[in-house]
Amino acid sequence: MIYLTRKEHFNAAHQLYNPDWDIAKNQIVFGKCANKHFHGHNYDLYVTVKGLPDKETGFIMNVKELSQIIKKEVCLLLDHKNLNLDVLELKGVMVSTENLAVFIWQKLLPHIKGCQLHSIKLYETENIYVEYYGE
Amino acid sequence: MIYLTRKEHFNAAHQLYNPDWDIAKNQIVFGKCANKHFHGHNYDLYVTVKGLPDKETGFIMNVKELSQIIKKEVCLLLDHKNLNLDVLELKGVMVSTENLAVFIWQKLLPHIKGCQLHSIKLYETENIYVEYYGE
Amino acid sequence: MIYLTRKEHFNAAHQLYNPDWDIAKNQIVFGKCANKHFHGHNYDLYVTVKGLPDKETGFIMNVKELSQIIKKEVCLLLDHKNLNLDVLELKGVMVSTENLAVFIWQKLLPHIKGCQLHSIKLYETENIYVEYYGE
Amino acid sequence: MIYLTRKEHFNAAHQLYNPDWDIAKNQIVFGKCANKHFHGHNYDLYVTVKGLPDKETGFIMNVKELSQIIKKEVCLLLDHKNLNLDVLELKGVMVSTENLAVFIWQKLLPHIKGCQLHSIKLYETENIYVEYYGE
Amino acid sequence: MIYLTRKEHFNAAHQLYNPDWDIAKNQIVFGKCANKHFHGHNYDLYVTVKGLPDKETGFIMNVKELSQIIKKEVCLLLDHKNLNLDVLELKGVMVSTENLAVFIWQKLLPHIKGCQLHSIKLYETENIYVEYYGE
Amino acid sequence: MIYLTRKEHFNAAHQLYNPDWDIAKNQIVFGKCANKHFHGHNYDLYVTVKGLPDKETGFIMNVKELSQIIKKEVCLLLDHKNLNLDVLELKGVMVSTENLAVFIWQKLLPHIKGCQLHSIKLYETENIYVEYYGE
């Protein structure tokens, strides 16, 4: 079993704010991340697939095809967007890095063929990242 | 003459949109950066001062003091903010990386004492940065 | 299960020297690392916790709280210190990166609540790092 | 169990081209990577070993010895070489990053003593890497 | 005056070999870089332009346009190529990083309009880079 | 004129402490950096030379020779050392990054031949660096 990883990125605005709470509680829990007018990040996304190398190509999966799937299924949806307002499928979801990683897993899973999706690693800043293995 | 640089960072939302133009022209010129609901970045900021080392400390300037000035005068104002909506002094300014670098220079200049402010280097993404030397 | 990682850092002096051996054997085994007057490193520390995201916050654990725990329990103890002379709990311990990672695990374990400590990843230089999973 | 990783690097030329196919099919599958006169990369190689720290040294394995083994068994063979033409043992192998990682594992395995080889992580570019765990 | 930099990259094979010398002298001067069958690198290219920000856009130059010019005039020519064999304009040129930086300057200069080309910074590896300012 | 840069590194312990002051004043000015038993850093050193490329090699200077000079004249002296206690020529010097950069310039200057030493860039941490141009 070999693991192949491709890095892509997207830049987005977001806000952590729970509408069931008042402003004061949001401030206590989320601090600056609750800012009414949003803030933003350069997200770095690492997608890992696993499988056996094909005899004729030496590839688990053509990494250019993997790159195109990530760009089409994830970056097109999230890049230069407001994660709270612009992404229909994230309406009502707290857009924490944790939930975003799970969301990206679900978007990619149906499109990885001939090998298996192994993990999503999502950097919010160079000091914070989340990993999800689908289980 | 010796040059001393300190790196700080801030995360912010912004939008490039010229209100004197219609939506179509904004789309043509700014593309995804004109997104109505904003997008965002992890900005990396390098501030360089220059001078002669003090005999007693070996320092041009105490780098902890430089760090505190940048945090107080710049990061407090811009971090986890919407650059278009939350920063009074940027109202009516196109918040391009170019204009943001000049703005940061102007905020820091009055607070650098005992040596000279030399340059601002501001990364919008790892692939794009701007430098300003005050002239 | 989702994995959340926070990066912190500390700068410290240390020496690798086994007092049960003579100088010659220490030189052979540890080379420059046995230098009598110590040398030092910028250590980068990645702490990973795992759990399920909270429904109300979207968080496994508030990453700011995780950062504060690491700073209080580890960085306060090790940053700008001599690992051989200044840290009582490391007296008599070979302060290899391996042993340091286990030590950091033990310092953090009692303070991670509501989710599980998963791993410690400790960089001694950009070319050398150690991982420990508590087992 | 503790995991210790050492990073080394090598710079090499290569080409992805399947001689059983015609030029057109090679172009479709491998694109620019099939270029007749080769292209090249700065490969970054991370080798991880695992074991228990020695009581007297605090080491799983002396990282300088690990570095020397990687340089002697891998870098000497691959650095500043053409992977398709200069490396006898790779003749007839598609030199994909996947196959290269397996090859490096096989070269290192007989030389890791006193602890176990755990994984090979090989970066072809900063955006593409492969991992292999020997199974 | 503000300076704007865009990073792009290309991967290429090359060889340092002076045909006026015999093999032995090439080996002495260029060492492993003279390898008959070539080796290769991931080149990172930073292009800096300078000028005054436009009142309406806040831009010295639209960084997307700068990116497209670099890709069209430089990367299309050099990416996934053999610098000695595939690039007509480099025939007879020693493809040192120094000469490559000057070549890239000359390719870009006619295409930078509305502001000035300021510098080329070209990384051959993470430990070696060359800068050229056109004079 | 072309500029060529080579990166090297060294790991060292040091302390910022002015013996003309009492402990309290040292604490106020240098904070944790005054720790009695030292602390340490991984220093990254960038050395830049400038000149015209040689017709026969395409080189300003052979970068391998530059690397050897830096290793012999600087790293051998400073790597895995205590900058306060182990380096005779630094006795009585405040080993700030500023003074260390000037010291490195002076050590290298007599050994750069056939081109000119242009600058020293010395990183103490990834967030702090100093540059010196010899004037």
Short mmCIF file of N, CA and C in Angstrom, two decimals, chain D residues 7 11-13 32-33 35 37-42 44 79-82 85-86 124-126, chain E residues 7 11-13 32-33 35 37-42 44 79-82 85-86 124-126:
data_model
loop_
_atom_site.label_atom_id
_atom_site.label_comp_id
_atom_site.label_asym_id
_atom_site.label_seq_id
_atom_site.Cartn_x
_atom_site.Cartn_y
_atom_site.Cartn_z
N LYS D 7 15.76 14.00 7.60
CA LYS D 7 15.56 14.49 6.24
C LYS D 7 16.88 14.59 5.48
N ASN D 11 19.05 15.67 -5.93
CA ASN D 11 18.56 16.35 -7.14
C ASN D 11 18.79 15.43 -8.32
N ALA D 12 17.74 15.16 -9.09
CA ALA D 12 17.90 14.18 -10.17
C ALA D 12 17.04 14.54 -11.38
N ALA D 13 17.44 14.02 -12.53
CA ALA D 13 16.63 14.13 -13.75
C ALA D 13 15.83 12.84 -13.91
N LYS D 32 3.69 16.55 -19.82
CA LYS D 32 5.04 17.13 -19.87
C LYS D 32 6.09 16.20 -19.26
N CYS D 33 5.65 15.30 -18.38
CA CYS D 33 6.60 14.40 -17.71
C CYS D 33 7.23 13.40 -18.68
N ASN D 35 8.61 14.24 -21.48
CA ASN D 35 9.57 14.98 -22.32
C ASN D 35 10.81 14.14 -22.65
N HIS D 37 13.82 14.61 -23.56
CA HIS D 37 15.15 14.92 -23.01
C HIS D 37 15.17 15.05 -21.48
N PHE D 38 14.10 14.55 -20.83
CA PHE D 38 14.07 14.55 -19.37
C PHE D 38 13.73 15.94 -18.79
N HIS D 39 13.33 15.93 -17.52
CA HIS D 39 13.23 17.14 -16.70
C HIS D 39 13.79 16.72 -15.33
N GLY D 40 13.60 17.52 -14.28
CA GLY D 40 14.22 17.12 -13.02
C GLY D 40 13.57 17.72 -11.79
N HIS D 41 14.03 17.27 -10.65
CA HIS D 41 13.45 17.70 -9.38
C HIS D 41 14.51 17.77 -8.28
N ASN D 42 14.24 18.60 -7.27
CA ASN D 42 14.91 18.52 -5.98
C ASN D 42 14.05 17.61 -5.10
N ASP D 44 13.07 15.79 -1.72
CA ASP D 44 13.29 15.78 -0.27
C ASP D 44 12.86 14.42 0.27
N ASP D 79 21.76 11.04 -6.31
CA ASP D 79 21.98 12.49 -6.36
C ASP D 79 22.76 12.90 -7.61
N HIS D 80 22.25 13.94 -8.28
CA HIS D 80 22.87 14.44 -9.51
C HIS D 80 22.99 13.34 -10.56
N LYS D 81 21.95 12.51 -10.60
CA LYS D 81 21.88 11.43 -11.58
C LYS D 81 20.62 11.55 -12.45
N ASN D 82 20.64 10.80 -13.53
CA ASN D 82 19.46 10.61 -14.36
C ASN D 82 18.85 9.28 -13.94
N LEU D 85 18.60 6.60 -16.71
CA LEU D 85 19.79 6.12 -17.43
C LEU D 85 20.96 5.74 -16.54
N ASP D 86 21.07 6.35 -15.36
CA ASP D 86 22.29 6.18 -14.57
C ASP D 86 22.19 5.13 -13.47
N GLU D 124 8.41 15.02 -4.30
CA GLU D 124 8.88 15.28 -5.66
C GLU D 124 8.91 16.80 -5.90
N THR D 125 7.84 17.47 -5.43
CA THR D 125 7.80 18.93 -5.39
C THR D 125 7.19 19.27 -4.04
N GLU D 126 7.08 20.56 -3.72
CA GLU D 126 6.47 20.90 -2.43
C GLU D 126 4.98 20.56 -2.38
N LYS E 7 5.71 34.81 -7.16
CA LYS E 7 6.48 33.57 -7.24
C LYS E 7 5.85 32.58 -8.20
N ASN E 11 10.23 22.99 -13.23
CA ASN E 11 11.08 21.84 -12.95
C ASN E 11 11.84 21.49 -14.22
N ALA E 12 13.15 21.40 -14.15
CA ALA E 12 13.92 21.18 -15.38
C ALA E 12 15.16 20.34 -15.12
N ALA E 13 15.64 19.70 -16.20
CA ALA E 13 16.92 18.99 -16.15
C ALA E 13 18.00 19.91 -16.70
N LYS E 32 29.66 16.81 -9.63
CA LYS E 32 28.48 16.03 -9.97
C LYS E 32 27.58 16.75 -10.99
N CYS E 33 27.70 18.08 -11.06
CA CYS E 33 26.84 18.85 -11.97
C CYS E 33 27.17 18.59 -13.43
N ASN E 35 27.43 15.64 -14.71
CA ASN E 35 26.95 14.30 -15.05
C ASN E 35 26.41 14.23 -16.49
N HIS E 37 24.43 12.40 -18.21
CA HIS E 37 23.00 12.22 -18.50
C HIS E 37 22.10 13.22 -17.79
N PHE E 38 22.71 14.32 -17.29
CA PHE E 38 21.92 15.39 -16.68
C PHE E 38 21.45 15.05 -15.26
N HIS E 39 21.07 16.09 -14.54
CA HIS E 39 20.35 15.97 -13.27
C HIS E 39 19.27 17.05 -13.32
N GLY E 40 18.60 17.37 -12.21
CA GLY E 40 17.53 18.36 -12.34
C GLY E 40 17.17 19.04 -11.07
N HIS E 41 16.30 20.04 -11.18
CA HIS E 41 15.92 20.85 -10.02
C HIS E 41 14.46 21.29 -10.11
N ASN E 42 13.87 21.59 -8.94
CA ASN E 42 12.65 22.38 -8.87
C ASN E 42 13.09 23.83 -8.69
N ASP E 44 12.50 27.71 -8.12
CA ASP E 44 11.51 28.70 -7.66
C ASP E 44 11.93 30.06 -8.18
N ASP E 79 9.65 24.84 -18.25
CA ASP E 79 9.10 23.84 -17.34
C ASP E 79 9.06 22.45 -17.98
N HIS E 80 9.55 21.47 -17.23
CA HIS E 80 9.61 20.08 -17.69
C HIS E 80 10.43 19.97 -18.98
N LYS E 81 11.50 20.76 -19.03
CA LYS E 81 12.40 20.74 -20.17
C LYS E 81 13.83 20.40 -19.73
N ASN E 82 14.63 20.07 -20.72
CA ASN E 82 16.07 19.93 -20.53
C ASN E 82 16.68 21.25 -20.99
N LEU E 85 19.18 20.99 -23.91
CA LEU E 85 18.80 20.43 -25.21
C LEU E 85 17.51 20.98 -25.79
N ASP E 86 16.60 21.40 -24.93
CA ASP E 86 15.25 21.74 -25.41
C ASP E 86 15.02 23.23 -25.67
N GLU E 124 17.78 27.66 -7.10
CA GLU E 124 18.09 26.37 -7.72
C GLU E 124 17.77 25.24 -6.74
N THR E 125 18.13 25.47 -5.47
CA THR E 125 17.73 24.60 -4.38
C THR E 125 17.34 25.54 -3.23
N GLU E 126 16.88 25.00 -2.12
CA GLU E 126 16.52 25.91 -1.02
C GLU E 126 17.77 26.58 -0.42
#
